[in-house]
Amino acid sequence: MERFNLGLIGLLILVLSGCASSGSKSGAMSNDSGMSSSSDSEDAATYGMGMDDNNNLETITDDSLSENLETIIYFDFDRSELRAEYDALINAYASNMNSNTLLTVRLEGHADERGSREYNIGLGERRAQAVRRMLLLNGVAPAQITTVSFGEERPNSYGSDESSYTQNRRVELVIN
Amino acid sequence: MNLEKKIILLLCLFFHDALYAELTIRITQGVGKQTPIAIVPFGADKGMPVLSVDIAEIITNDLIRSGRFSSTPQKNMLQKPTTGAEIDFDDWSILGVEAVAVGRISQMRTGSYNIQFQLFDIYKGEQIVGYRMPANDKTLRRSAHRIADMIYRELTGIRGVFDTKVAYVKSNVSRNETSYSLIIADSDGENEQVVVNSKDPIMSPAWSPDSRQIAYVSFEGNASSIYLQTLRTGNRRKISDHPGINGSPAFSPDGRKLVLTLGGTDGNLDVYILDIATRALKRMTYNRAIDTEATWSPNGKEIYFTSDRGGAPQIYKIFLNSDKAERVTFQGNYNSRPRLSPDGKKLAMVHLYRGDYRIAIYDINKKDLLILSSGMQDESPSFAPNSDTLIYATKMRGNGVLETVTADGLVRQRVASKQGDIREPVWSPFLKL
């Protein structure tokens, strides 16, 4: 466990340094954020895992995963390819999910607000699928992954400027 | 909000956005003058309680909003007749008024009324149309819209759409949570009724052709599903919840089918047709690109949709009997969200113009494109059932608001805006009486 977490910290420094836009929402090192940042239902789901009757070592591993790994991947304008800086993050998710096949991840794709809404659902899905493909290539079973695209409906930042758009073109990884 | 506040708000809107006001005035002059009319305050029987709505005010506001009329303010009226017999045609002729509407309201019993109205041609000194209709406290507003529709039709030759509804989505952002509502209001933005409330996003409302049901996308449970809701009862059923995307529903003209978008586990968005009764699903597109935002042509023979199969989103159409897609739009490198006018002659869309997303209208026969809106992020165009006006969403100080524009682009108006961020307006079909 300890070795694993040390490795993760090194990895996080790598991820964070390569990701200028991840600032306020990263929550990677804080105690109480991580998965719970997106919505109430995820809060509840994460909490539920801790109270599970089958509490065991693997469940604790889940918590460490959700608390320590970056949960948002950002994308360039009009792009759905993963930037190389996220390779290590994807590897970390994949190795955790491979070692605990009970873990599932919901990939929530998002787009910035420009253009029509249903087309943006498509763009968000494309980004979620890009993350899904990388996880599959890293050996994660298809049954462990679901995708949902919120398009421009759940922005991270409400402004109509480039810095908000950058925050909003993203995939959020939600572990259950 | 009372009338004075509303007028002040309206004036503020006009003066705040000088360009907007200038545009409206300048171009309406180009079309010919606005027909000068007068809607005289309706008379009421002696001893009647004061009504909750001012019929003449609603009629006047409707007609003014269309951009095709100017009206004589009450203070300038030389007389206030309530029946045709009382009209002094010379008094109105002096004011340059071409048509005058007068009316009376009688109470039958408590909360139940009879409204009579007559429209007169001042030059000819003749009645153009006259009706008597029953009403109650709940239908008074609607009766006023119906009278406005009759006047509009007589004076313009175009069927009015004041007695119609608009559905839209509103989001309310509070400190910790955003909530979403699906709302149905009168075409003038009044009489808002919430039909769905959710903490998860609601999208893409679509009216059934009989205007009794509404289909929409909801993200309850962090997955998209399509629901069909009966407006009268509020009952709903989930009619599409496949893995991945369930989106963009639109009814067939006969109301029996929905065209929609499914993404599946692999996230390849394609257009499908769902038979509502049998749940049979027919796949219409097989492209690896994003194919979505489909809509039926009014004759039911074609489906128009957005696809980025050519690299950027453009509008394509499929003939239902051939399954062969053909590209429709070629101007610009972003055209999406097609909607056909009910007369089938025009196609409205979101069009990227010099970095701004605008509402544009494409004449299917003439093949020319006209940009109708002036915002930066205009979206979700929807035709009124008379094909003459569209409603769409634009942004004002970061919040979504609604605007209407005539299909010739000449008259643009902001719909009375309420609190919250409003988007995805959809104009109802003509309502049954």
Coordinates of C-alpha atoms in Angstrom, one line a residue:
Chain A
M1 CA 0.0 0.0 0.0
E2 CA 2.6 2.5 1.0
R3 CA 4.7 1.9 -2.0
F4 CA 1.7 2.3 -4.2
N5 CA 0.7 5.7 -2.6
L6 CA 4.3 7.0 -2.9
G7 CA 4.2 6.1 -6.6
L8 CA 0.9 7.9 -6.9
I9 CA 2.2 11.0 -5.3
G10 CA 5.1 11.1 -7.8
L11 CA 2.6 10.5 -10.6
L12 CA 0.3 13.3 -9.3
I13 CA 3.1 15.8 -9.4
L14 CA 3.7 14.8 -12.9
V15 CA 0.0 15.1 -13.8
L16 CA -0.6 18.4 -12.0
S17 CA 2.5 20.1 -13.4
G18 CA 1.4 19.2 -16.9
C19 CA -2.1 20.5 -16.4
A20 CA -2.3 24.1 -15.8
S21 CA -6.0 24.3 -15.9
S22 CA -6.8 21.8 -13.2
G23 CA -6.3 24.3 -10.4
S24 CA -9.4 24.7 -8.3
K25 CA -11.2 21.5 -9.2
S26 CA -8.3 19.1 -8.8
G27 CA -8.8 18.3 -5.1
A28 CA -6.1 15.7 -5.6
M29 CA -4.3 16.3 -2.3
S30 CA -7.2 17.5 -0.2
N31 CA -8.9 15.3 2.4
D32 CA -12.5 15.9 1.5
S33 CA -12.9 16.5 -2.2
G34 CA -11.9 14.0 -4.8
M35 CA -15.0 12.2 -6.1
S36 CA -17.5 14.2 -4.2
S37 CA -17.0 17.4 -6.1
S38 CA -19.4 16.6 -8.9
S39 CA -22.8 16.1 -7.4
D40 CA -24.8 14.9 -4.4
S41 CA -25.5 11.5 -5.8
E42 CA -21.8 10.8 -6.2
D43 CA -21.3 12.0 -2.6
A44 CA -23.9 9.5 -1.5
A45 CA -22.4 6.7 -3.6
T46 CA -18.9 7.3 -2.3
Y47 CA -20.2 7.4 1.3
G48 CA -22.1 4.2 0.8
M49 CA -19.0 2.3 -0.2
G50 CA -17.4 3.2 3.2
M51 CA -20.4 1.9 5.1
D52 CA -20.6 -1.3 3.1
D53 CA -21.0 -4.6 5.1
N54 CA -18.3 -6.1 2.9
N55 CA -15.8 -3.6 4.1
N56 CA -12.4 -5.1 3.4
L57 CA -8.9 -4.2 2.1
E58 CA -10.1 -3.7 -1.4
T59 CA -12.7 -1.2 -0.3
I60 CA -10.0 0.8 1.4
T61 CA -8.1 0.7 -1.8
D62 CA -11.1 2.3 -3.5
D63 CA -11.1 5.2 -1.1
S64 CA -7.4 5.8 -1.6
L65 CA -8.0 5.7 -5.4
S66 CA -10.8 8.2 -5.2
E67 CA -8.9 10.5 -2.8
N68 CA -5.6 10.5 -4.5
L69 CA -6.1 10.4 -8.3
E70 CA -6.9 13.4 -10.4
T71 CA -10.6 13.0 -11.5
I72 CA -10.7 15.4 -14.4
I73 CA -9.1 15.2 -17.9
Y74 CA -9.2 18.4 -19.9
F75 CA -9.3 18.6 -23.7
D76 CA -8.2 21.1 -26.4
F77 CA -10.8 23.1 -28.4
D78 CA -12.8 20.9 -30.8
R79 CA -10.6 17.9 -29.9
S80 CA -11.3 14.6 -28.3
E81 CA -7.7 13.1 -28.3
L82 CA -6.1 12.7 -24.9
R83 CA -3.1 14.8 -24.4
A84 CA 0.1 12.7 -23.7
E85 CA 0.3 14.2 -20.2
Y86 CA -2.7 12.0 -19.1
D87 CA -1.1 8.7 -20.1
A88 CA 0.2 8.1 -16.5
L89 CA -3.2 9.0 -15.0
I90 CA -5.0 6.5 -17.3
N91 CA -2.4 3.9 -16.4
A92 CA -3.0 4.5 -12.7
Y93 CA -6.8 4.1 -13.1
A94 CA -6.3 1.0 -15.2
S95 CA -4.0 -0.7 -12.8
N96 CA -6.3 0.0 -9.9
M97 CA -9.3 -1.3 -11.9
N98 CA -7.4 -4.3 -13.1
S99 CA -6.4 -5.2 -9.6
N100 CA -9.9 -4.7 -8.3
T101 CA -12.4 -5.8 -10.9
L102 CA -15.3 -4.8 -8.7
L103 CA -14.4 -1.2 -9.4
T104 CA -16.4 0.5 -12.0
V105 CA -15.9 3.9 -13.5
R106 CA -18.4 6.3 -15.0
L107 CA -16.8 8.6 -17.6
E108 CA -18.8 11.9 -17.8
G109 CA -18.0 13.8 -21.0
H110 CA -18.6 17.5 -21.2
A111 CA -18.3 20.2 -23.8
D112 CA -18.0 24.0 -23.7
E113 CA -21.2 26.0 -24.4
R114 CA -20.5 27.0 -28.0
G115 CA -22.7 25.5 -30.7
S116 CA -25.9 23.5 -30.5
R117 CA -26.7 21.5 -27.4
E118 CA -27.4 18.0 -28.8
Y119 CA -24.3 18.2 -31.0
N120 CA -22.3 19.1 -27.9
I121 CA -23.7 15.9 -26.3
G122 CA -22.0 14.2 -29.2
L123 CA -18.7 16.0 -28.6
G124 CA -18.8 15.2 -24.8
E125 CA -19.4 11.6 -25.7
R126 CA -16.5 11.5 -28.1
R127 CA -14.2 12.6 -25.2
A128 CA -15.7 10.1 -22.8
Q129 CA -15.1 7.4 -25.5
A130 CA -11.5 8.5 -25.9
V131 CA -10.9 7.9 -22.2
R132 CA -12.8 4.6 -22.4
R133 CA -10.7 3.4 -25.3
M134 CA -7.5 4.1 -23.4
L135 CA -8.8 2.2 -20.3
L136 CA -9.7 -0.7 -22.6
L137 CA -6.3 -0.7 -24.2
N138 CA -4.9 -0.9 -20.7
G139 CA -6.8 -4.0 -20.0
V140 CA -9.9 -2.7 -18.1
A141 CA -12.9 -4.9 -18.8
P142 CA -15.8 -3.2 -20.8
A143 CA -18.2 -4.1 -18.1
Q144 CA -16.3 -1.9 -15.6
I145 CA -16.9 1.3 -17.7
T146 CA -20.0 3.3 -18.4
T147 CA -20.1 6.6 -20.3
V148 CA -22.5 9.5 -20.1
S149 CA -22.3 12.8 -21.9
F150 CA -23.7 16.0 -20.3
G151 CA -22.6 18.1 -23.3
E152 CA -22.8 21.7 -22.1
E153 CA -25.5 21.1 -19.5
R154 CA -23.2 20.8 -16.4
P155 CA -20.5 23.4 -16.8
N156 CA -17.6 23.5 -14.3
S157 CA -17.3 27.3 -14.9
Y158 CA -20.2 29.5 -15.9
G159 CA -18.3 32.2 -17.7
S160 CA -18.5 32.8 -21.5
D161 CA -14.8 33.2 -22.1
E162 CA -11.9 31.0 -23.1
S163 CA -10.8 30.2 -19.6
S164 CA -14.3 28.9 -18.7
Y165 CA -14.4 27.0 -22.0
T166 CA -11.1 25.4 -21.1
Q167 CA -12.4 24.3 -17.7
N168 CA -15.6 22.9 -19.3
R169 CA -14.1 20.7 -22.1
R170 CA -13.4 17.7 -19.9
V171 CA -14.1 14.1 -18.9
E172 CA -14.8 13.5 -15.2
L173 CA -13.9 10.0 -13.9
V174 CA -16.3 8.8 -11.2
I175 CA -15.3 5.6 -9.5
N176 CA -18.1 3.5 -7.9
Chain B
M1 CA -45.4 42.8 -12.4
N2 CA -47.8 45.5 -13.3
L3 CA -48.2 47.2 -16.6
E4 CA -46.2 50.3 -15.8
K5 CA -43.2 48.2 -14.7
K6 CA -43.5 46.1 -17.8
I7 CA -43.5 49.1 -20.1
I8 CA -40.5 50.6 -18.3
L9 CA -38.7 47.3 -18.6
L10 CA -39.6 47.2 -22.3
L11 CA -38.3 50.7 -22.8
C12 CA -35.2 49.9 -20.9
L13 CA -34.6 46.9 -23.2
F14 CA -35.0 49.1 -26.2
F15 CA -32.8 51.9 -25.0
H16 CA -30.2 49.6 -23.5
D17 CA -29.7 47.9 -26.7
A18 CA -29.7 50.8 -29.1
L19 CA -28.5 48.7 -32.0
Y20 CA -31.3 46.3 -31.5
A21 CA -33.9 49.0 -31.3
E22 CA -32.4 50.8 -34.3
L23 CA -32.4 47.6 -36.3
T24 CA -36.0 46.9 -35.5
I25 CA -37.2 50.4 -36.4
R26 CA -35.1 50.8 -39.5
I27 CA -36.1 47.6 -41.0
T28 CA -39.7 47.7 -40.2
Q29 CA -39.9 51.0 -42.0
G30 CA -38.4 49.2 -45.0
V31 CA -41.2 46.7 -45.1
G32 CA -43.9 49.4 -45.2
K33 CA -45.5 51.2 -42.3
Q34 CA -46.9 49.5 -39.3
T35 CA -50.7 49.5 -39.5
P36 CA -52.1 52.0 -37.1
I37 CA -54.8 50.5 -35.0
A38 CA -56.6 51.2 -31.7
I39 CA -57.8 48.7 -29.2
V40 CA -60.3 50.5 -27.0
P41 CA -60.5 49.4 -23.3
F42 CA -63.3 46.8 -23.1
G43 CA -66.5 47.9 -21.3
A44 CA -67.9 45.9 -18.4
D45 CA -71.4 45.6 -17.1
K46 CA -72.4 47.7 -14.1
G47 CA -71.6 46.2 -10.8
M48 CA -69.1 43.7 -12.2
P49 CA -66.0 43.0 -10.1
V50 CA -62.8 44.3 -11.7
L51 CA -61.3 41.4 -13.7
S52 CA -57.8 40.0 -13.0
V53 CA -56.7 40.6 -16.6
D54 CA -57.1 43.6 -18.9
I55 CA -58.3 42.1 -22.2
A56 CA -57.6 45.2 -24.3
E57 CA -54.1 45.4 -22.8
I58 CA -53.3 41.8 -23.7
I59 CA -54.6 42.2 -27.2
T60 CA -52.6 45.5 -27.7
N61 CA -49.4 43.9 -26.4
D62 CA -49.8 40.9 -28.6
L63 CA -50.3 43.0 -31.8
I64 CA -47.5 45.4 -30.9
R65 CA -45.1 42.6 -30.3
S66 CA -45.7 41.2 -33.8
G67 CA -44.0 44.4 -35.1
R68 CA -46.7 44.9 -37.7
F69 CA -48.9 47.3 -35.8
S70 CA -48.7 50.6 -34.0
S71 CA -51.5 51.4 -31.5
T72 CA -53.1 54.6 -30.3
P73 CA -52.4 55.1 -26.6
Q74 CA -55.5 55.3 -24.4
K75 CA -54.8 58.9 -23.5
N76 CA -55.0 60.0 -27.1
M77 CA -58.4 58.4 -27.7
L78 CA -61.0 61.0 -28.4
Q79 CA -63.8 58.5 -27.4
K80 CA -63.9 55.1 -25.8
P81 CA -66.7 53.2 -27.5
T82 CA -67.5 49.7 -26.3
T83 CA -69.9 48.7 -29.2
G84 CA -69.9 49.4 -32.9
A85 CA -72.9 51.7 -32.6
E86 CA -70.9 54.1 -30.4
I87 CA -68.0 54.5 -32.8
D88 CA -67.5 57.9 -34.3
F89 CA -65.5 57.1 -37.4
D90 CA -64.3 60.7 -38.0
D91 CA -62.7 60.8 -34.5
W92 CA -60.6 57.8 -35.4
S93 CA -59.9 59.0 -38.9
I94 CA -58.4 62.2 -37.6
L95 CA -55.9 60.1 -35.6
G96 CA -54.9 58.2 -38.7
V97 CA -56.2 54.9 -37.3
E98 CA -57.1 52.3 -39.9
A99 CA -58.9 49.7 -37.7
V100 CA -60.5 49.9 -34.3
A101 CA -61.4 47.1 -32.0
V102 CA -64.1 47.5 -29.3
G103 CA -65.6 45.1 -26.9
R104 CA -67.7 44.4 -23.8
I105 CA -67.6 41.9 -21.0
S106 CA -70.7 40.7 -19.3
Q107 CA -70.8 38.5 -16.2
M108 CA -73.1 35.4 -16.5
R109 CA -72.5 34.2 -13.0
T110 CA -69.6 34.5 -10.6
G111 CA -66.4 33.8 -12.4
S112 CA -68.2 33.2 -15.7
Y113 CA -68.3 35.8 -18.5
N114 CA -69.3 36.6 -22.0
I115 CA -66.9 38.6 -24.1
Q116 CA -68.0 40.3 -27.3
F117 CA -65.7 42.1 -29.6
Q118 CA -65.9 43.8 -33.0
L119 CA -63.2 45.0 -35.4
F120 CA -64.0 48.0 -37.7
D121 CA -62.4 49.3 -40.8
I122 CA -62.3 53.1 -40.2
Y123 CA -62.1 54.1 -43.9
K124 CA -65.0 52.0 -45.0
G125 CA -66.9 52.5 -41.8
E126 CA -67.7 48.8 -41.8
Q127 CA -67.3 45.9 -39.4
I128 CA -64.6 43.5 -40.4
V129 CA -65.3 40.8 -37.9
G130 CA -67.3 40.4 -34.7
Y131 CA -67.6 37.5 -32.2
R132 CA -69.1 36.7 -28.8
M133 CA -67.3 34.0 -26.7
P134 CA -67.8 32.6 -23.2
A135 CA -64.9 32.7 -20.8
N136 CA -64.1 32.2 -17.1
D137 CA -61.4 33.5 -14.8
K138 CA -59.0 30.8 -16.0
T139 CA -59.6 31.4 -19.7
L140 CA -59.8 35.2 -19.9
R141 CA -56.2 35.6 -20.9
R142 CA -56.5 32.9 -23.5
S143 CA -59.7 34.6 -24.9
A144 CA -57.7 37.8 -25.2
H145 CA -55.0 36.0 -27.2
R146 CA -57.7 34.4 -29.4
I147 CA -59.2 37.9 -30.2
A148 CA -55.7 39.1 -31.0
D149 CA -55.3 36.1 -33.4
M150 CA -58.5 37.0 -35.2
I151 CA -57.6 40.6 -35.6
Y152 CA -54.1 39.6 -36.8
R153 CA -55.5 37.3 -39.4
E154 CA -58.0 39.8 -40.7
L155 CA -55.5 42.6 -41.0
T156 CA -52.4 40.7 -42.2
G157 CA -53.8 37.6 -43.9
I158 CA -51.6 35.4 -41.7
R159 CA -52.9 33.1 -39.0
G160 CA -52.0 34.5 -35.6
V161 CA -50.0 32.5 -33.0
F162 CA -50.8 34.5 -29.9
D163 CA -53.0 31.7 -28.6
T164 CA -50.1 29.2 -28.5
K165 CA -47.6 27.9 -25.9
V166 CA -43.9 27.8 -25.7
A167 CA -42.0 25.1 -23.8
Y168 CA -38.5 25.8 -22.5
V169 CA -35.9 24.6 -20.1
K170 CA -34.8 26.8 -17.2
S171 CA -31.8 26.3 -14.9
N172 CA -31.5 27.9 -11.5
V173 CA -28.0 28.0 -10.1
S174 CA -27.9 28.4 -6.4
R175 CA -24.9 28.2 -4.1
N176 CA -24.5 24.4 -4.0
E177 CA -26.8 23.1 -6.6
T178 CA -28.2 23.7 -10.0
S179 CA -31.8 22.7 -10.6
Y180 CA -33.5 22.3 -13.9
S181 CA -37.2 22.8 -14.9
L182 CA -39.2 22.2 -17.9
I183 CA -41.7 25.0 -18.2
I184 CA -44.7 25.7 -20.4
A185 CA -45.8 29.3 -20.8
D186 CA -48.1 31.3 -23.0
S187 CA -46.5 32.7 -26.2
D188 CA -46.0 36.1 -24.5
G189 CA -44.0 34.5 -21.7
E190 CA -46.9 34.8 -19.1
N191 CA -48.6 32.0 -17.2
E192 CA -45.5 29.9 -16.6
Q193 CA -46.2 26.3 -15.5
V194 CA -43.5 24.0 -14.4
V195 CA -44.1 20.5 -15.7
V196 CA -40.8 18.8 -14.7
N197 CA -38.3 19.7 -11.9
S198 CA -35.1 17.9 -11.5
K199 CA -31.6 18.4 -10.0
D200 CA -30.3 16.7 -13.1
P201 CA -30.2 18.3 -16.5
I202 CA -33.3 18.3 -18.7
M203 CA -32.9 18.8 -22.5
S204 CA -34.5 18.9 -25.9
P205 CA -38.3 19.2 -25.2
A206 CA -40.5 18.3 -28.2
W207 CA -44.2 18.8 -28.6
S208 CA -46.5 16.1 -29.9
P209 CA -48.4 17.3 -33.0
D210 CA -51.7 17.3 -30.9
S211 CA -49.8 19.4 -28.3
R212 CA -51.0 17.0 -25.6
Q213 CA -47.7 15.4 -24.8
I214 CA -44.1 16.5 -24.6
A215 CA -41.0 14.4 -25.0
Y216 CA -37.7 15.3 -23.4
V217 CA -34.3 14.1 -22.3
S218 CA -33.6 13.7 -18.6
F219 CA -30.3 12.8 -16.9
E220 CA -31.9 11.4 -13.7
G221 CA -29.6 8.8 -12.3
N222 CA -26.6 10.1 -14.3
A223 CA -27.7 8.5 -17.5
S224 CA -29.8 10.0 -20.3
S225 CA -33.3 8.8 -21.0
I226 CA -36.2 10.0 -23.1
Y227 CA -39.5 10.5 -21.4
L228 CA -43.0 11.1 -22.8
Q229 CA -45.2 13.2 -20.6
T230 CA -48.9 13.9 -20.8
L231 CA -49.3 17.5 -20.1
R232 CA -52.8 17.4 -18.6
T233 CA -52.1 14.8 -16.0
G234 CA -48.3 15.1 -15.6
N235 CA -48.0 11.4 -16.0
R236 CA -44.9 10.3 -17.8
R237 CA -43.2 7.1 -19.1
K238 CA -39.6 6.4 -20.0
I239 CA -39.6 5.4 -23.7
S240 CA -35.9 5.2 -24.4
D241 CA -33.1 4.2 -22.0
H242 CA -30.5 2.3 -24.0
P243 CA -26.9 2.3 -22.8
G244 CA -25.1 5.6 -23.6
I245 CA -26.8 8.5 -25.2
N246 CA -30.6 8.8 -25.6
G247 CA -31.2 12.2 -27.1
S248 CA -32.8 14.7 -29.4
P249 CA -36.4 13.4 -29.7
A250 CA -38.8 14.8 -32.4
F251 CA -42.3 13.6 -33.2
S252 CA -43.3 12.4 -36.7
P253 CA -46.1 14.5 -38.2
D254 CA -48.7 11.8 -37.4
G255 CA -47.5 11.6 -33.8
R256 CA -46.9 7.9 -33.9
K257 CA -43.1 7.8 -34.1
L258 CA -40.2 9.6 -32.6
V259 CA -36.9 10.2 -34.4
L260 CA -34.1 10.2 -31.8
T261 CA -30.4 9.8 -31.3
L262 CA -28.8 6.7 -29.7
G263 CA -25.1 6.4 -28.9
G264 CA -24.8 2.9 -27.5
T265 CA -21.9 1.5 -25.5
D266 CA -19.4 2.6 -28.1
G267 CA -20.7 6.1 -28.3
N268 CA -21.4 6.2 -32.0
L269 CA -24.3 8.6 -32.3
D270 CA -26.8 7.6 -35.0
V271 CA -30.3 8.5 -35.8
Y272 CA -33.1 6.0 -35.2
I273 CA -36.9 6.0 -35.6
L274 CA -38.9 4.6 -32.6
D275 CA -42.5 3.5 -33.1
I276 CA -44.1 4.7 -29.9
A277 CA -46.8 2.0 -29.7
T278 CA -44.7 -1.1 -30.6
R279 CA -41.3 0.2 -29.4
A280 CA -39.8 -1.1 -32.7
L281 CA -36.6 0.7 -33.5
K282 CA -35.3 1.4 -37.0
R283 CA -31.7 2.6 -37.5
M284 CA -31.5 5.4 -40.1
T285 CA -27.8 6.3 -40.2
Y286 CA -24.7 4.1 -40.1
N287 CA -22.0 6.7 -40.1
R288 CA -19.1 6.7 -37.6
A289 CA -19.5 10.5 -37.3
I290 CA -21.9 12.3 -34.9
D291 CA -25.4 12.0 -36.5
T292 CA -28.0 13.8 -34.3
E293 CA -30.6 16.6 -33.9
A294 CA -32.9 14.9 -36.4
T295 CA -36.3 16.4 -37.3
W296 CA -39.1 15.3 -39.7
S297 CA -40.2 17.2 -42.7
P298 CA -43.8 18.3 -42.4
N299 CA -44.8 15.8 -45.2
G300 CA -43.3 13.0 -43.1
K301 CA -41.1 11.7 -46.0
E302 CA -37.7 13.1 -45.0
I303 CA -35.6 13.4 -41.9
Y304 CA -33.1 16.3 -41.6
F305 CA -30.2 16.0 -39.2
T306 CA -26.8 17.3 -38.1
S307 CA -23.7 15.2 -39.1
D308 CA -20.0 15.9 -38.9
R309 CA -19.2 13.1 -41.4
G310 CA -17.6 15.7 -43.6
G311 CA -15.3 16.9 -40.8
A312 CA -17.5 19.7 -39.5
P313 CA -21.2 19.7 -38.6
Q314 CA -23.5 20.2 -41.5
I315 CA -27.2 19.5 -42.2
Y316 CA -28.1 16.4 -44.2
K317 CA -31.4 14.8 -45.1
I318 CA -32.5 11.2 -45.7
F319 CA -35.5 10.2 -47.7
L320 CA -37.3 7.6 -45.6
N321 CA -38.0 5.3 -48.6
S322 CA -34.4 5.3 -49.8
D323 CA -32.2 5.6 -46.6
K324 CA -29.8 7.6 -48.7
A325 CA -28.4 10.7 -47.0
E326 CA -27.7 13.9 -49.0
R327 CA -26.0 17.1 -47.8
V328 CA -28.2 20.1 -47.6
T329 CA -26.0 23.0 -46.3
F330 CA -22.8 24.2 -47.9
Q331 CA -22.4 27.8 -46.6
G332 CA -20.0 28.1 -43.7
N333 CA -18.3 25.4 -41.7
Y334 CA -20.8 25.0 -38.8
N335 CA -24.5 24.4 -39.4
S336 CA -26.5 22.4 -36.9
R337 CA -29.9 21.8 -35.2
P338 CA -32.2 21.9 -38.3
R339 CA -35.9 22.7 -37.9
L340 CA -38.3 22.9 -40.8
S341 CA -41.0 25.5 -41.0
P342 CA -44.5 23.8 -40.8
D343 CA -45.1 24.8 -44.5
G344 CA -42.0 22.9 -45.4
K345 CA -40.4 25.8 -47.3
K346 CA -37.7 26.9 -44.9
L347 CA -35.0 25.4 -42.7
A348 CA -33.9 27.1 -39.5
M349 CA -30.5 26.2 -38.0
V350 CA -27.6 27.3 -35.9
H351 CA -25.0 28.8 -38.2
L352 CA -21.4 29.9 -37.3
Y353 CA -20.9 33.4 -38.8
R354 CA -17.6 35.2 -38.2
G355 CA -17.0 33.4 -34.9
D356 CA -20.6 33.9 -33.6
Y357 CA -23.3 31.3 -33.5
R358 CA -26.4 32.8 -35.1
I359 CA -29.8 31.6 -36.1
A360 CA -30.1 31.4 -39.9
I361 CA -32.9 30.4 -42.2
Y362 CA -32.4 28.6 -45.5
D363 CA -34.9 28.9 -48.3
I364 CA -35.2 25.3 -49.6
N365 CA -36.2 26.3 -53.1
K366 CA -34.1 29.4 -53.6
K367 CA -31.2 27.8 -51.7
D368 CA -30.2 31.1 -50.0
L369 CA -29.2 31.6 -46.4
L370 CA -30.4 34.5 -44.3
I371 CA -29.0 35.3 -40.9
L372 CA -31.8 36.3 -38.5
S373 CA -30.1 36.9 -35.1
S374 CA -27.3 39.1 -33.9
G375 CA -26.0 37.4 -30.7
M376 CA -22.8 35.4 -30.1
Q377 CA -24.4 32.2 -28.9
D378 CA -27.8 32.0 -30.3
E379 CA -29.3 28.5 -30.5
S380 CA -32.4 26.3 -30.6
P381 CA -34.5 27.9 -33.3
S382 CA -38.2 26.8 -33.4
F383 CA -40.9 27.8 -35.8
A384 CA -44.3 29.1 -34.7
P385 CA -47.0 27.0 -36.2
N386 CA -47.8 29.7 -38.8
S387 CA -44.2 29.4 -40.3
D388 CA -44.0 33.2 -40.0
T389 CA -42.1 33.7 -36.8
L390 CA -39.3 31.8 -34.9
I391 CA -38.3 31.7 -31.3
Y392 CA -34.7 31.0 -30.2
A393 CA -32.4 31.3 -27.2
T394 CA -29.8 34.0 -26.9
K395 CA -27.7 35.4 -24.0
M396 CA -28.0 38.6 -22.1
R397 CA -25.4 39.3 -19.4
G398 CA -24.6 35.6 -19.2
N399 CA -28.1 34.4 -18.8
G400 CA -30.2 32.7 -21.4
V401 CA -33.2 34.7 -22.7
L402 CA -35.7 34.1 -25.5
E403 CA -36.2 36.2 -28.6
T404 CA -38.6 35.9 -31.5
V405 CA -37.9 37.0 -35.1
T406 CA -40.0 37.0 -38.2
A407 CA -38.9 34.6 -40.8
D408 CA -38.0 37.5 -43.1
G409 CA -35.7 38.8 -40.4
L410 CA -37.4 42.1 -40.2
V411 CA -38.9 42.2 -36.7
R412 CA -37.0 40.9 -33.7
Q413 CA -38.4 41.0 -30.2
R414 CA -37.3 39.8 -26.8
V415 CA -39.8 37.7 -24.9
A416 CA -40.6 39.0 -21.4
S417 CA -37.8 37.4 -19.4
K418 CA -38.1 36.0 -16.0
Q419 CA -35.5 34.9 -13.4
G420 CA -33.1 32.2 -14.3
D421 CA -31.2 30.9 -17.2
I422 CA -33.7 30.0 -20.0
R423 CA -32.9 27.9 -23.1
E424 CA -34.3 25.5 -25.7
P425 CA -37.6 27.2 -26.5
V426 CA -40.0 25.1 -28.5
W427 CA -43.1 26.6 -30.0
S428 CA -46.3 24.5 -29.7
P429 CA -48.5 23.6 -32.6
F430 CA -51.8 25.4 -33.0
L431 CA -53.9 24.6 -29.9
K432 CA -57.3 22.9 -30.1
L433 CA -60.0 25.3 -28.9

